[in-house]
Coordinates of C-alpha atoms in Angstrom, one line a residue:
M1372 CA 0.3 15.9 -6.2
L1373 CA -2.0 18.1 -4.0
T1374 CA -0.8 20.7 -1.7
R1375 CA -1.7 20.2 2.0
V1376 CA -4.2 23.1 1.8
E1377 CA -5.8 21.7 -1.4
E1378 CA -6.0 18.3 0.2
L1379 CA -7.6 19.7 3.4
R1380 CA -10.1 21.7 1.3
L1381 CA -11.2 18.7 -0.6
I1382 CA -11.5 16.6 2.5
A1383 CA -13.6 19.3 4.1
Q1384 CA -15.9 19.5 0.9
C1385 CA -16.3 15.7 1.1
A1386 CA -17.0 15.5 4.8
L1387 CA -19.3 18.5 5.1
A1388 CA -21.1 18.7 1.8
D1389 CA -20.8 15.1 0.5
D1390 CA -18.9 16.5 -2.6
R1391 CA -18.2 13.5 -4.7
D1392 CA -16.3 15.5 -7.3
A1393 CA -14.0 16.6 -4.5
F1394 CA -13.5 13.0 -3.4
G1395 CA -12.9 12.2 -7.2
R1396 CA -10.0 14.6 -7.1
L1397 CA -8.6 12.9 -4.0
V1398 CA -8.9 9.5 -5.7
E1399 CA -7.1 10.8 -8.9
A1400 CA -4.3 12.2 -6.8
Y1401 CA -3.7 9.1 -4.6
Q1402 CA -4.8 6.2 -6.9
P1403 CA -1.3 5.7 -8.5
R1404 CA 0.2 5.4 -5.0
V1405 CA -2.4 3.0 -3.6
R1406 CA -2.3 0.8 -6.8
R1407 CA 1.5 0.6 -6.8
F1408 CA 1.4 -0.3 -3.1
F1409 CA -1.1 -3.1 -3.9
L1410 CA 0.8 -4.3 -7.0
N1411 CA 3.9 -4.8 -4.8
L1412 CA 1.9 -6.6 -2.1
T1413 CA 0.0 -8.9 -4.5
G1414 CA 2.9 -9.9 -6.5
G1415 CA 1.7 -8.1 -9.6
D1416 CA -1.9 -9.3 -9.7
T1417 CA -3.6 -6.4 -11.4
M1418 CA -7.2 -7.7 -11.0
L1419 CA -6.7 -8.1 -7.3
T1420 CA -5.0 -4.7 -7.1
D1421 CA -7.9 -3.0 -8.8
D1422 CA -10.4 -4.7 -6.4
L1423 CA -8.4 -3.8 -3.3
A1424 CA -7.8 -0.3 -4.5
Q1425 CA -11.6 0.1 -5.1
E1426 CA -12.4 -1.2 -1.7
T1427 CA -9.9 1.0 -0.1
F1428 CA -11.4 4.2 -1.7
I1429 CA -14.9 3.1 -0.8
K1430 CA -13.9 2.7 2.8
A1431 CA -12.0 6.0 2.8
Y1432 CA -15.1 7.7 1.4
V1433 CA -17.5 6.1 4.0
N1434 CA -15.1 6.9 6.9
L1435 CA -13.8 10.3 5.8
R1436 CA -15.7 12.1 8.6
G1437 CA -13.5 10.0 11.0
F1438 CA -10.3 11.4 9.5
R1439 CA -8.7 13.5 12.3
G1440 CA -5.9 14.9 10.3
M1441 CA -3.3 13.8 12.9
A1442 CA -1.4 12.0 10.0
G1443 CA -1.5 13.1 6.4
F1444 CA -4.4 11.9 4.2
G1445 CA -1.9 9.7 2.3
T1446 CA -0.8 8.0 5.4
W1447 CA -4.4 7.5 6.6
L1448 CA -5.3 6.1 3.1
L1449 CA -2.3 3.7 3.1
R1450 CA -3.3 2.4 6.6
I1451 CA -6.8 1.6 5.1
A1452 CA -5.1 -0.1 2.2
Y1453 CA -2.9 -2.0 4.5
N1454 CA -5.9 -3.2 6.5
E1455 CA -7.8 -4.1 3.3
F1456 CA -5.0 -6.3 2.0
Y1457 CA -4.5 -8.2 5.2
N1458 CA -8.3 -8.7 5.7
H1459 CA -8.3 -10.1 2.2
M1460 CA -5.4 -12.4 3.0
R1461 CA -7.1 -13.6 6.2
K1462 CA -10.3 -14.3 4.2
R1463 CA -8.5 -16.3 1.6
Q1464 CA -6.1 -17.9 4.1
E1465 CA -3.5 -17.4 1.4
L1466 CA 0.3 -17.6 2.1
P1467 CA 2.6 -15.0 0.6
E1468 CA 4.4 -17.7 -1.4
E1469 CA 1.2 -18.4 -3.4
A1470 CA 1.1 -14.8 -4.6
A1471 CA 4.3 -15.5 -6.6
T1472 CA 2.4 -17.7 -9.0
A1473 CA 0.3 -14.7 -10.0
V1474 CA 3.2 -12.9 -11.6
A1475 CA 3.0 -12.6 -15.4
P1476 CA 5.9 -14.1 -17.6
A1477 CA 8.7 -11.9 -18.5
D1478 CA 9.3 -10.6 -22.0
D1479 CA 12.7 -10.3 -23.6
S1480 CA 13.4 -7.0 -22.0
G1481 CA 16.1 -7.1 -19.3
S1482 CA 14.5 -4.4 -17.2
Q1483 CA 11.1 -6.1 -17.3
E1484 CA 12.8 -9.3 -16.2
A1485 CA 14.6 -7.6 -13.3
A1486 CA 11.3 -5.9 -12.2
L1487 CA 9.5 -9.3 -12.2
T1488 CA 12.5 -10.8 -10.3
V1489 CA 12.1 -8.1 -7.7
R1490 CA 8.3 -8.5 -7.6
Q1491 CA 8.6 -12.3 -7.3
A1492 CA 11.2 -11.9 -4.5
L1493 CA 8.9 -9.4 -2.7
A1494 CA 6.1 -12.0 -2.9
L1495 CA 8.3 -14.5 -1.0
L1496 CA 8.9 -12.1 1.9
N1497 CA 6.7 -12.4 4.9
D1498 CA 3.9 -9.9 5.1
S1499 CA 5.5 -7.4 7.6
E1500 CA 8.8 -7.3 5.7
R1501 CA 7.1 -6.9 2.3
T1502 CA 5.0 -4.1 3.6
A1503 CA 7.9 -2.3 5.3
V1504 CA 10.2 -2.7 2.2
T1505 CA 7.4 -1.6 -0.2
L1506 CA 6.5 1.6 1.8
F1507 CA 10.1 2.5 2.4
Y1508 CA 11.8 1.8 -0.9
M1509 CA 8.9 2.1 -3.3
E1510 CA 6.7 4.7 -1.8
D1511 CA 9.7 6.6 -0.3
L1512 CA 8.0 7.0 3.1
P1513 CA 10.0 7.7 6.3
I1514 CA 10.2 5.2 9.2
K1515 CA 7.9 7.3 11.3
K1516 CA 5.0 7.2 8.7
I1517 CA 5.5 3.5 8.1
A1518 CA 5.2 2.9 11.8
R1519 CA 1.9 4.8 11.8
I1520 CA 0.6 2.7 8.9
M1521 CA 1.7 -0.6 10.2
Q1522 CA 0.8 0.4 13.8
L1523 CA 4.3 -0.8 15.0
P1524 CA 7.1 0.8 17.0
E1525 CA 9.7 2.5 14.8
N1526 CA 12.4 0.0 15.9
T1527 CA 10.3 -2.9 14.8
V1528 CA 9.8 -1.3 11.4
K1529 CA 13.6 -0.9 11.2
S1530 CA 14.0 -4.6 12.0
H1531 CA 11.5 -5.6 9.3
L1532 CA 13.3 -3.4 6.8
H1533 CA 16.7 -4.9 7.7
R1534 CA 15.5 -8.5 7.5
G1535 CA 13.5 -7.7 4.3
K1536 CA 16.6 -6.3 2.6
Q1537 CA 18.7 -9.4 3.6
H1538 CA 16.0 -11.7 2.4
L1539 CA 15.6 -9.8 -0.9
A1540 CA 19.4 -9.8 -1.5
A1541 CA 19.5 -13.5 -0.9
L1542 CA 16.5 -14.3 -3.1
I1543 CA 17.6 -12.1 -5.9
G1544 CA 21.1 -13.4 -5.7
E1545 CA 19.8 -16.9 -6.1
R1546 CA 18.2 -16.0 -9.4

């Protein structure tokens, strides 16, 4: 991961000198996080994840001069990713339950089966719960950053997390 100073230097190089190599380093540093975020939101659909990640980085590059640095670059990037996912969902008018059908079949491995069960259960949560749970438990972000990404009050994020945990426990318990 990049240090804050390296991150700011790369952002400055991109914004001031249109340095694509510097942006490439930012992409390399944040691509795993963005892809993991999308994989959890899409129910494991890797093709959709790749498309959404690419769109996210294109939008980040185009809008990099608008980055004010009030939040970290990772938080700003995840906000773009969040918007990209929900814009895609609105265009397709797809319900989260339909995303569960995109999950690949499990192999004989118990951990793979458990991961798919969690992924399938995540796909059945409503959008807000799934996003809050993904950012908190899988991206290890604090409530304050999640609130910035989702543009919601912290207490609302806490409510989504609480309900999401309850729904996940019920869904996984059924399986």
